[in-house]
Coordinates of C-alpha atoms and ligand atoms in Angstrom, one line a residue:
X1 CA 22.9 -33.8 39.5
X2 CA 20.1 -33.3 42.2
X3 CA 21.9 -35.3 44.8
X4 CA 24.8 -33.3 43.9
X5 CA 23.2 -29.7 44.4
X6 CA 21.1 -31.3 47.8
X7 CA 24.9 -31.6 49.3
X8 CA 25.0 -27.7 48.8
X9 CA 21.4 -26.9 49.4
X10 CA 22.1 -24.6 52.6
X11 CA 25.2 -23.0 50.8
X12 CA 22.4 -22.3 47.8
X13 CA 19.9 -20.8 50.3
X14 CA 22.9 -19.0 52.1
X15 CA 24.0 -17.4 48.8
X16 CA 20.8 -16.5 47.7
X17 CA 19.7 -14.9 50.9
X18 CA 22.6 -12.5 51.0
X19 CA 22.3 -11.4 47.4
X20 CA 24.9 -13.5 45.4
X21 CA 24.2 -13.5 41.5
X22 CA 25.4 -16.8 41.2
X23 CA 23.4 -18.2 43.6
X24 CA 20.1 -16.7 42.9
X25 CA 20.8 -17.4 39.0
X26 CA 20.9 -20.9 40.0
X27 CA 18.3 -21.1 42.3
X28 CA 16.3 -19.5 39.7
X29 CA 17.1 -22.2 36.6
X30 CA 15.9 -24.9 39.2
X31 CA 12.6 -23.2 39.6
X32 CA 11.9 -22.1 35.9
X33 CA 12.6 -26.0 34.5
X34 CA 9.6 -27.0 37.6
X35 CA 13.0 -28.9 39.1
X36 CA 11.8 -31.1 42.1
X37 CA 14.9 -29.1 43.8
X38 CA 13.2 -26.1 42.4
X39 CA 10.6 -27.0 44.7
X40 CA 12.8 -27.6 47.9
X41 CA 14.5 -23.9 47.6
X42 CA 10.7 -22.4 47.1
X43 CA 10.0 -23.8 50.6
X44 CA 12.6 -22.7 52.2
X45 CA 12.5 -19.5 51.3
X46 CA 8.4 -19.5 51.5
X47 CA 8.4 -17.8 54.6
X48 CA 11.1 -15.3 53.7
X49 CA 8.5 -13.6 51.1
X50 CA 7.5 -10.3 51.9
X51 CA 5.2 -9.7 49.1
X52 CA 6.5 -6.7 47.1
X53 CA 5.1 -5.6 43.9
X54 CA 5.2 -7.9 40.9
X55 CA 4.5 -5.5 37.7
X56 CA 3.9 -6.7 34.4
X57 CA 4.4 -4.7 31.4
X58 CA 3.3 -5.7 28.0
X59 CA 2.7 -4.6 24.6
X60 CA 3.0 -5.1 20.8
X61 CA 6.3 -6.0 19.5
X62 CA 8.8 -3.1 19.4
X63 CA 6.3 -0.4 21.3
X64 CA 9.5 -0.3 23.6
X65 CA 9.0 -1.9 26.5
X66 CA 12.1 -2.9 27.0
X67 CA 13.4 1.2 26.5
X68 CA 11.3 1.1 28.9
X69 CA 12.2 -1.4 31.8
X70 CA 15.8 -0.3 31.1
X71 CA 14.3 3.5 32.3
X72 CA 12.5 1.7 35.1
X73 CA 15.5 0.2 36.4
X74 CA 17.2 3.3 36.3
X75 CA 14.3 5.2 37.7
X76 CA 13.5 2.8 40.7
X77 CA 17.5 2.3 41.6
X78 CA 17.9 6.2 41.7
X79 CA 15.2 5.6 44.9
X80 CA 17.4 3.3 46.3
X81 CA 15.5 0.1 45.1
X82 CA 16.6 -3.0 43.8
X83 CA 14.8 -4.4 41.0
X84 CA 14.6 -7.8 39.1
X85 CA 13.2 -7.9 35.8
X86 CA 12.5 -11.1 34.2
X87 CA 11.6 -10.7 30.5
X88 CA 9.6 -13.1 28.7
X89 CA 11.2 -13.4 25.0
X90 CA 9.2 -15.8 22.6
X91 CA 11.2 -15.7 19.7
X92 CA 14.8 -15.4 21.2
X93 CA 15.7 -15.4 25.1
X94 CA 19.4 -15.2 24.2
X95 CA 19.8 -12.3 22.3
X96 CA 16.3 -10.5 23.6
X97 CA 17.9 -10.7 26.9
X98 CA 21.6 -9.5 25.5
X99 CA 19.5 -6.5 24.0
X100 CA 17.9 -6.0 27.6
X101 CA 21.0 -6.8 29.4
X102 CA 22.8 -4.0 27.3
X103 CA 20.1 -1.5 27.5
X104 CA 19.7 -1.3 31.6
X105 CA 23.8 -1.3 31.3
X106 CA 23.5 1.8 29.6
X107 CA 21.8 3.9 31.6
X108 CA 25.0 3.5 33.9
X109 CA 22.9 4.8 37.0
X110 CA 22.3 1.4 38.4
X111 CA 24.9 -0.5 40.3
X112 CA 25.5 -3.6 39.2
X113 CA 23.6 -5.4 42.3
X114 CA 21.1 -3.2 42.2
X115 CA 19.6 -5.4 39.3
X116 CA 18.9 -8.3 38.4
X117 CA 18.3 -9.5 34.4
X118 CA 17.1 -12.8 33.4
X119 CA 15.3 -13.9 29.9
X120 CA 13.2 -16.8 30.0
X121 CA 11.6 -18.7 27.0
X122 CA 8.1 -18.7 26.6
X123 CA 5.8 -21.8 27.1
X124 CA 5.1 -21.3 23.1
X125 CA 2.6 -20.7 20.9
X126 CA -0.3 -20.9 22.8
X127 CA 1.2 -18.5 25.7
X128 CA 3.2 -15.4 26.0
X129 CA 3.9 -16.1 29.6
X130 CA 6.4 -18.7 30.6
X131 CA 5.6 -21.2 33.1
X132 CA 7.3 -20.8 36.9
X133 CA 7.3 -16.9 36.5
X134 CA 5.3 -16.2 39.6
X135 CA 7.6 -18.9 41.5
X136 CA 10.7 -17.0 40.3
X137 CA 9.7 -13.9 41.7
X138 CA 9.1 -15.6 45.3
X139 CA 12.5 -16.5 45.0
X140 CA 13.7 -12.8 43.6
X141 CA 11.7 -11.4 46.5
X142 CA 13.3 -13.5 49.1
X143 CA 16.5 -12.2 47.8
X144 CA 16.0 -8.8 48.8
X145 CA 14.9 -7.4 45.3
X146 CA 12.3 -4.2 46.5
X147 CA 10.2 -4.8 42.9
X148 CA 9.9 -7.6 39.8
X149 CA 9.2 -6.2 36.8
X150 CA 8.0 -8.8 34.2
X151 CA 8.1 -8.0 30.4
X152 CA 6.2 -10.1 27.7
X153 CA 5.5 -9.7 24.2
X154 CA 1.8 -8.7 23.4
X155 CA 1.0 -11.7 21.1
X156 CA -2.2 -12.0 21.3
X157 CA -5.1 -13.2 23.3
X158 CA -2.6 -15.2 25.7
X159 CA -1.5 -11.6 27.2
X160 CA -4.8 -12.0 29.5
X161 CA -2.8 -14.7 31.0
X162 CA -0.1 -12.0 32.5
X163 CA -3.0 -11.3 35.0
X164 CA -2.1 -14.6 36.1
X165 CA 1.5 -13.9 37.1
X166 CA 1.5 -10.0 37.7
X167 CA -0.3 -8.0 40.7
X168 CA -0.2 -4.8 38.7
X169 CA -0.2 -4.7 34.7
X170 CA 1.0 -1.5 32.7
X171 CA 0.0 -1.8 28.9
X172 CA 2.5 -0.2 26.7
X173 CA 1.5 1.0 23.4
X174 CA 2.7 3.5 20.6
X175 CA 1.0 6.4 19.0
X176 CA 0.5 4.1 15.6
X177 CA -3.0 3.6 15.5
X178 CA -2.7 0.3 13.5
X179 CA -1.0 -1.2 16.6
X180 CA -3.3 -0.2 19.1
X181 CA -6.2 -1.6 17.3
X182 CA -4.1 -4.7 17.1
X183 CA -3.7 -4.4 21.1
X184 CA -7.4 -3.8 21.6
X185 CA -8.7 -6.7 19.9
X186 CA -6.3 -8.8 22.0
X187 CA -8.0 -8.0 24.6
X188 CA -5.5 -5.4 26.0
X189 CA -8.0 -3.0 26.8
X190 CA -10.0 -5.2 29.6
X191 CA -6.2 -6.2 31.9
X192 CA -4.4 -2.8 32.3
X193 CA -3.8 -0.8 35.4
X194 CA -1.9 1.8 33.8
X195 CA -1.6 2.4 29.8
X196 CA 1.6 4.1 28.4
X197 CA 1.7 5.9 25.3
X198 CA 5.5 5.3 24.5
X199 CA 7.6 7.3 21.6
X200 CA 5.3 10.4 22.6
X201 CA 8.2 12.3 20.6
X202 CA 5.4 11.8 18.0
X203 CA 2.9 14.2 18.3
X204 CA 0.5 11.6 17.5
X205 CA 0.6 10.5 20.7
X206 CA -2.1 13.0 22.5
X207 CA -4.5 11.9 20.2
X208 CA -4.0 8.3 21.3
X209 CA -3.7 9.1 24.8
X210 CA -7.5 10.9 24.4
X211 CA -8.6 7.8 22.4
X212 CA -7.2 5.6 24.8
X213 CA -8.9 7.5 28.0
X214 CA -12.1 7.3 25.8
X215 CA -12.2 3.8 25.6
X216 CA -11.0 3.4 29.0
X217 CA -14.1 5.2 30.5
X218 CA -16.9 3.4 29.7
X219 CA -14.9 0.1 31.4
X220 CA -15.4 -0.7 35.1
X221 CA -11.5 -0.5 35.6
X222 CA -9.8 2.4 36.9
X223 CA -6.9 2.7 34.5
X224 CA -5.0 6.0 34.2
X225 CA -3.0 6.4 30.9
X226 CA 0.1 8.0 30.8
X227 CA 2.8 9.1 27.8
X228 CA 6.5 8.2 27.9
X229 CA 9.5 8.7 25.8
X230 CA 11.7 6.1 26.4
X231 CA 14.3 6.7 24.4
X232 CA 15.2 10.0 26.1
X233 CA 13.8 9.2 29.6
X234 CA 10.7 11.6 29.1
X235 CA 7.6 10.7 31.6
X236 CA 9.6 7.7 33.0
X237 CA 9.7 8.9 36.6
X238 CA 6.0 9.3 36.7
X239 CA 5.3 6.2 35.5
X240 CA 7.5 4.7 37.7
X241 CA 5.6 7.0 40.5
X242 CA 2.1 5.5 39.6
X243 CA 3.5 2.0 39.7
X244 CA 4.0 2.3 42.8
X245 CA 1.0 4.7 43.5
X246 CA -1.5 2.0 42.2
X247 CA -0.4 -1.0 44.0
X248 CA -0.4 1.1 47.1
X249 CA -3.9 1.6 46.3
X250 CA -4.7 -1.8 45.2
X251 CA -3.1 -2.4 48.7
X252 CA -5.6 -0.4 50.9
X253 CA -8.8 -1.6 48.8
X254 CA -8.2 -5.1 49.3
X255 CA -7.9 -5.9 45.8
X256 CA -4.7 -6.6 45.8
X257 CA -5.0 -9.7 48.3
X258 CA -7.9 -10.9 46.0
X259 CA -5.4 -11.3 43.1
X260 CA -3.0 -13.1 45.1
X261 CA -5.3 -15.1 46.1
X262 CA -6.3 -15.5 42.4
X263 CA -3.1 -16.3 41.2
X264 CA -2.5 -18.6 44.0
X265 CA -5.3 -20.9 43.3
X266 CA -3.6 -20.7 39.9
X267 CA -0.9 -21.8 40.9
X268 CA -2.1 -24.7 43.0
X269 CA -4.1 -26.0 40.1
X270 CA -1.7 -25.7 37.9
X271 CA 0.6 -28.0 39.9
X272 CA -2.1 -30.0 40.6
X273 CA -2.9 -31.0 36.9
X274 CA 1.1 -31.5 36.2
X275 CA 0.9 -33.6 38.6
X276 CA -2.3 -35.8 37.5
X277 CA -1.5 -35.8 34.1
X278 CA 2.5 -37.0 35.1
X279 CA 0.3 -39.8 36.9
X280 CA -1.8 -41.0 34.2
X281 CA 1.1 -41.5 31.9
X282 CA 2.6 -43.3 34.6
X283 CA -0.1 -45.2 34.6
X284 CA -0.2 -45.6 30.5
X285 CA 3.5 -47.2 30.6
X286 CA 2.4 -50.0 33.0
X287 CA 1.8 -53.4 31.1
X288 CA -1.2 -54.2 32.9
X289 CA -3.1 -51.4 31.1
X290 CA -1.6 -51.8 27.1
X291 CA -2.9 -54.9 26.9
X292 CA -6.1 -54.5 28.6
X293 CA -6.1 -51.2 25.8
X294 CA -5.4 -53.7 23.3
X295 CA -8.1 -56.4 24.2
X296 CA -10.7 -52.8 24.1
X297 CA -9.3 -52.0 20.3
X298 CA -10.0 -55.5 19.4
X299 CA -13.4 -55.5 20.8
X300 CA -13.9 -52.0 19.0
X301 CA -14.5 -49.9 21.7
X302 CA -14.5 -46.3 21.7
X303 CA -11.2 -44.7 22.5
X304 CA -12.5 -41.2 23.8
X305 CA -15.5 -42.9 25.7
X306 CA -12.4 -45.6 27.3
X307 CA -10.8 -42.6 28.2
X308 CA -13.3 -40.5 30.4
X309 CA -13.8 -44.4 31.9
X310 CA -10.1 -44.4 32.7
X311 CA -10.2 -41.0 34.4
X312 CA -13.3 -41.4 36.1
X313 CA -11.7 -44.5 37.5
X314 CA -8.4 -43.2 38.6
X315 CA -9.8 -40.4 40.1
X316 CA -12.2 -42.1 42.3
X317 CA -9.2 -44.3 43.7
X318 CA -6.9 -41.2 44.4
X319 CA -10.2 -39.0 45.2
X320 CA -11.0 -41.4 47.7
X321 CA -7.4 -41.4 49.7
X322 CA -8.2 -37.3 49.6
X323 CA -10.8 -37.8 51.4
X324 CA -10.0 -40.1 53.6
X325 CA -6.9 -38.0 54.6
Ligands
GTP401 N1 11.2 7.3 18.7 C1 11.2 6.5 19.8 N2 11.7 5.2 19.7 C2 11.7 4.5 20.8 C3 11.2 4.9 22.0 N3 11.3 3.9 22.9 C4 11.8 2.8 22.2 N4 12.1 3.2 20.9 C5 12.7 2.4 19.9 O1 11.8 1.4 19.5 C6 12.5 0.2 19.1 C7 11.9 -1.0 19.9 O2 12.2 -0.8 21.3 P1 12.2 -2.0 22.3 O3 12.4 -1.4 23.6 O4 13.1 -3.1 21.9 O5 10.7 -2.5 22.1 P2 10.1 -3.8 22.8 O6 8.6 -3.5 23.0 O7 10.8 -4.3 24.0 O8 10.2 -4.8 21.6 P3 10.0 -6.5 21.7 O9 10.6 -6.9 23.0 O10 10.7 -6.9 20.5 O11 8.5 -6.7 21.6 C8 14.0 0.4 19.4 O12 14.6 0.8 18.3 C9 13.9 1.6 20.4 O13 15.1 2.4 20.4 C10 10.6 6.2 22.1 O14 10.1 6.7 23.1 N5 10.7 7.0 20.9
MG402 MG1 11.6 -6.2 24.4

């Protein structure tokens, strides 16, 4: 299959650089499965990145985010930008991206290329945000999309981790107070930008907005919180105005070239460990190694204390080309 698709590689990178759906889609599905020829297309198209704004947007379930995105789309494209949203669905990317898909369609002010949809599955339980995202939107960038919007399910303490993937994150949260207590003790409080008080056609919601800007002030982040209805459109332009008014500023402070660089080294560790730990079960299959394992079981030794031994060892051999290099 890979020597199949390297035949068509420049056609790929041709397709994908003027725009074609098809093309992207695919170059996309290399890059999310971590695809060796994933990895070629992300080269290529390396320099080709001109940075613009990857957003994240999460939440508890059903606050509306994706009422929201759908307005976003809408919103952005009426300003002549083309946005890519990839949404993040752990229980089901099929039908959570159908719902999505349907939504943005909808609003019927976006031209069809003016957006792009794509549901990914989660990594699972331990993490609301799927692996190869911030790859994906290299690859969404290079294709001429003017914004990536990333939506993910708050589940929990993993949403810290869209910090990791997203240079701006908007917190999205209801007037139900139950739900925002839920959000603050997952830690939503400490990663947003920019907090929006969705369904604000419940009066509730100024209450929560005040409680919300209450909280916020005694933290060292500048967050501004903002209320949206979704549903009708209400309050969606000015969020979609501060989106782009905050990474602007982010811009001019600096701080957003210290995240990059944050979620770079991320990134490059990340590989790096997939890589070592692809290795070392290499290593585990070879013959030479099971039965010098089982000679160690019979002579009772201690499997945790062999196995820090077996690390130590293999890392000093591969450190040491490093080095040399
Ligand atoms: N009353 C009201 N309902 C809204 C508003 N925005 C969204 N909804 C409704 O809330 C429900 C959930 O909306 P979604 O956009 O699917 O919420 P979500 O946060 O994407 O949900 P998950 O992806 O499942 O976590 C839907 O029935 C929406 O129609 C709003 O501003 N007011
Ligand atoms: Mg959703």
């Amino acid at each position: 299959m890979i020597d199949e698709a390297a035949n068509d590689f420049e056609g790929l990178i041709a397709g994908l650089l003027s725009g074609s759906r098809v093309h992207i889609a695919k170059a996309l599905s290399f890059v999310e499965a971590g695809d060796p020829f994933g990895l070629e297309i992300l080269k290529r198209v390396g320099p080709l990145v001109r940075g613009v704004p990857v957003i994240g947007l999460v939440g508890p379930p059903g606050a509306g985010k994706s009422t929201l995105v759908a307005r976003l789309v809408g919103e952005f494209g009426s300003r002549g930008m083309r946005v890519a949203v990839l949404a993040v669905d752990p229980s089901s990317p099929i039908t959570g991206g159908a719902v999505l898909g349907d939504r943005i369609r909808l609003t019927g002010i976006v031209s069809h290329d003016q957006v792009f949809f794509r549901s990914l599955a989660s990594r699972g339980a331990q993490g609301a945000v799927a692996r190869n995202v911030r790859a994906m939107s290299r690859v969404l960038d290079a294709a001429g999309f003017d914004v990536v919007l990333i939506e993910t399910v708050g589940a929990g303490q993993s949403d810290v981790e869209i910090m990791g993937v997203a240079d701006l994150v908007v917190v999205v949260v209801t007037p139900d107070f139950g739900d925002s207590i839920q959000a603050v003790k997952a830690g939503l409080l400490e990663i947003g930008d920019l907090y929006v008080v969705n369904k604000s056609d419940n009066p509730a919601s100024s209450l929560m907005k005040a409680m919300l800007e209450s909280m916020l002030s005694s933290s060292k982040r500048t967050a501004t919180v903002m209320k949206t209805t979704a549903s009708t459109g209400e309050g969606v332009g000015e969020v979609a105005s501060m989106m782009l008014q905050k990474t602007e500023e982010l811009s001019k402070t600096g701080e957003l070239a210290r995240r990059r660089a944050t979620i770079f080294e991320r990134e490059v560790m990340e590989a790096a460990m997939m890589e070592l730990q692809a290795s070392l079960k290499e290593l585990f299959q070879s013959e030479h190694v099971s039965s010098w394992l089982s000679s160690e079981l019979k002579a009772g030794a201690e499997p945790k204390e062999l196995g820090q031994r077996v690390a130590k060892m293999f890392l000093e051999r591969k450190g040491s080309e490093l080095r040399a290099g």
